[in-house]
Each structure stands twice: as C-alpha cells, then as structure tokens.
Tab-separated table of N, CA and C in Angstrom:
chain	number	residue	atom	x	y	z
A	202	UNK	N	-90.318	-4.242	47.075
A	202	UNK	CA	-88.938	-3.821	47.161
A	202	UNK	C	-88.865	-2.384	47.648
A	203	UNK	N	-87.915	-2.159	48.514
A	203	UNK	CA	-87.756	-0.823	49.062
A	203	UNK	C	-87.073	0.115	48.082
A	204	UNK	N	-87.263	1.362	48.347
A	204	UNK	CA	-86.655	2.395	47.522
A	204	UNK	C	-85.138	2.369	47.647
A	205	UNK	N	-84.677	2.019	48.838
A	205	UNK	CA	-83.244	2.029	49.110
A	205	UNK	C	-82.693	0.616	49.223
A	206	UNK	N	-83.088	-0.227	48.286
A	206	UNK	CA	-82.630	-1.610	48.274
A	206	UNK	C	-81.113	-1.637	48.128
A	207	UNK	N	-80.475	-2.422	48.958
A	207	UNK	CA	-79.017	-2.530	48.870
A	207	UNK	C	-78.644	-3.304	47.617
A	208	UNK	N	-77.561	-2.864	46.999
A	208	UNK	CA	-77.083	-3.556	45.806
A	208	UNK	C	-76.339	-4.808	46.221
A	209	UNK	N	-76.495	-5.830	45.414
A	209	UNK	CA	-75.755	-7.061	45.675
A	209	UNK	C	-74.304	-6.844	45.262
A	210	UNK	N	-73.445	-7.723	45.715
A	210	UNK	CA	-72.023	-7.632	45.363
A	210	UNK	C	-71.854	-7.685	43.840
A	211	UNK	N	-72.650	-8.549	43.202
A	211	UNK	CA	-72.570	-8.699	41.744
A	211	UNK	C	-72.962	-7.394	41.046
A	212	UNK	N	-74.019	-6.744	41.519
A	212	UNK	CA	-74.455	-5.483	40.912
A	212	UNK	C	-73.379	-4.408	41.047
A	213	UNK	N	-72.737	-4.364	42.209
A	213	UNK	CA	-71.664	-3.385	42.428
A	213	UNK	C	-70.512	-3.629	41.465
A	214	UNK	N	-70.140	-4.902	41.296
A	214	UNK	CA	-69.034	-5.241	40.400
A	214	UNK	C	-69.385	-4.933	38.944
A	215	UNK	N	-70.634	-5.209	38.564
A	215	UNK	CA	-71.057	-4.938	37.186
A	215	UNK	C	-71.016	-3.442	36.894
A	216	UNK	N	-71.412	-2.642	37.888
A	216	UNK	CA	-71.380	-1.194	37.747
A	216	UNK	C	-69.936	-0.711	37.561
A	217	UNK	N	-69.048	-1.268	38.377
A	217	UNK	CA	-67.631	-0.909	38.302
A	217	UNK	C	-67.054	-1.328	36.947
A	218	UNK	N	-67.468	-2.497	36.461
A	218	UNK	CA	-67.014	-3.018	35.166
A	218	UNK	C	-67.400	-2.058	34.035
A	219	UNK	N	-68.658	-1.625	34.041
A	219	UNK	CA	-69.126	-0.698	33.008
A	219	UNK	C	-68.346	0.609	33.055
A	220	UNK	N	-68.096	1.096	34.269
A	220	UNK	CA	-67.357	2.345	34.442
A	220	UNK	C	-65.938	2.207	33.879
A	221	UNK	N	-65.296	1.077	34.153
A	221	UNK	CA	-63.938	0.838	33.646
A	221	UNK	C	-63.915	0.798	32.119
A	222	UNK	N	-64.920	0.158	31.530
A	222	UNK	CA	-64.965	0.080	30.067
A	222	UNK	C	-65.149	1.463	29.444
A	223	UNK	N	-65.987	2.302	30.062
A	223	UNK	CA	-66.184	3.662	29.555
A	223	UNK	C	-64.882	4.446	29.640
A	224	UNK	N	-64.191	4.318	30.782
A	224	UNK	CA	-62.908	5.004	30.953
A	224	UNK	C	-61.917	4.531	29.899
A	225	UNK	N	-61.859	3.228	29.690
A	225	UNK	CA	-60.925	2.658	28.717
A	225	UNK	C	-61.221	3.196	27.316
A	226	UNK	N	-62.495	3.288	26.987
A	226	UNK	CA	-62.878	3.796	25.670
A	226	UNK	C	-62.449	5.251	25.503
A	227	UNK	N	-62.712	6.065	26.534
A	227	UNK	CA	-62.324	7.474	26.463
A	227	UNK	C	-60.808	7.634	26.390
A	228	UNK	N	-60.087	6.819	27.138
A	228	UNK	CA	-58.627	6.892	27.129
A	228	UNK	C	-58.040	6.413	25.805
A	229	UNK	N	-58.752	5.521	25.130
A	229	UNK	CA	-58.219	4.970	23.878
A	229	UNK	C	-57.984	6.065	22.842
A	230	UNK	N	-58.667	7.185	23.003
A	230	UNK	CA	-58.514	8.298	22.062
A	230	UNK	C	-57.230	9.080	22.325
A	231	UNK	N	-56.734	9.009	23.574
A	231	UNK	CA	-55.573	9.831	23.921
A	231	UNK	C	-54.374	9.033	24.420
A	232	UNK	N	-54.646	8.005	25.225
A	232	UNK	CA	-53.540	7.277	25.843
A	232	UNK	C	-53.794	5.775	25.743
A	233	UNK	N	-53.222	5.175	24.738
A	233	UNK	CA	-53.490	3.762	24.449
A	233	UNK	C	-53.042	2.835	25.581
A	234	UNK	N	-51.889	3.133	26.177
A	234	UNK	CA	-51.359	2.264	27.237
A	234	UNK	C	-52.301	2.253	28.448
A	235	UNK	N	-52.740	3.429	28.864
A	235	UNK	CA	-53.670	3.513	29.991
A	235	UNK	C	-54.984	2.825	29.654
A	236	UNK	N	-55.425	2.987	28.424
A	236	UNK	CA	-56.657	2.347	27.971
A	236	UNK	C	-56.548	0.832	28.078
A	237	UNK	N	-55.405	0.295	27.649
A	237	UNK	CA	-55.185	-1.151	27.725
A	237	UNK	C	-55.194	-1.636	29.167
A	238	UNK	N	-54.620	-0.831	30.066
A	238	UNK	CA	-54.609	-1.201	31.487
A	238	UNK	C	-56.030	-1.256	32.040
A	239	UNK	N	-56.856	-0.276	31.678
A	239	UNK	CA	-58.248	-0.243	32.143
A	239	UNK	C	-59.025	-1.430	31.578
A	240	UNK	N	-58.767	-1.757	30.329
A	240	UNK	CA	-59.445	-2.888	29.699
A	240	UNK	C	-59.070	-4.186	30.401
A	241	UNK	N	-57.788	-4.315	30.726
A	241	UNK	CA	-57.322	-5.506	31.445
A	241	UNK	C	-57.987	-5.585	32.821
A	242	UNK	N	-58.026	-4.447	33.512
A	242	UNK	CA	-58.657	-4.382	34.834
A	242	UNK	C	-60.127	-4.810	34.729
A	243	UNK	N	-60.802	-4.328	33.694
A	243	UNK	CA	-62.209	-4.665	33.480
A	243	UNK	C	-62.381	-6.153	33.206
A	244	UNK	N	-61.470	-6.738	32.441
A	244	UNK	CA	-61.596	-8.166	32.135
A	244	UNK	C	-61.369	-9.013	33.384
A	245	UNK	N	-60.462	-8.569	34.255
A	245	UNK	CA	-60.241	-9.272	35.522
A	245	UNK	C	-61.496	-9.191	36.394
A	246	UNK	N	-62.131	-8.034	36.384
A	246	UNK	CA	-63.357	-7.831	37.155
A	246	UNK	C	-64.472	-8.721	36.612
A	247	UNK	N	-64.526	-8.866	35.299
A	247	UNK	CA	-65.540	-9.716	34.675
A	247	UNK	C	-65.369	-11.164	35.120
A	248	UNK	N	-64.131	-11.615	35.216
A	248	UNK	CA	-63.873	-12.979	35.692
A	248	UNK	C	-64.412	-13.154	37.106
A	249	UNK	N	-64.221	-12.121	37.931
A	249	UNK	CA	-64.707	-12.159	39.310
A	249	UNK	C	-66.239	-12.212	39.336
A	250	UNK	N	-66.875	-11.441	38.449
A	250	UNK	CA	-68.340	-11.419	38.364
A	250	UNK	C	-68.859	-12.799	37.967
A	251	UNK	N	-68.182	-13.426	37.007
A	251	UNK	CA	-68.627	-14.736	36.526
A	251	UNK	C	-68.526	-15.805	37.605
A	252	UNK	N	-67.618	-15.620	38.556
A	252	UNK	CA	-67.483	-16.581	39.652
A	252	UNK	C	-68.699	-16.545	40.580
A	253	UNK	N	-69.337	-15.372	40.661
A	253	UNK	CA	-70.476	-15.213	41.587
A	253	UNK	C	-71.732	-15.893	41.096
C-alpha cells in the first residue's frame, strides 16, 4: 500500500460522521438545538454509510 493511498468514499463519510458527532457533543454543552441538528445530520450520514 502506498503512503498516499486514496480514501474510499466510505472512509471519507465515516471521518465526516465522527467529526459531526464531536461537534454535536461540544455544542450540547452550550447550544442544545444546534447539537440536535448536528446529531441528526450525523445519523443521516450513517444511513448513507450503511448503504455502501
């Protein structure tokens, strides 16, 4: 495997999913509504990942 192996679409989505969950967690301390939106966005992304 090369050092600069391209990420698969699934890997990119999983990375984005983790990032959204971290954001949602951090927002949950200050802005519950925004946190809920991020969580929803993450769950939609998870559905997309499961399709792959």
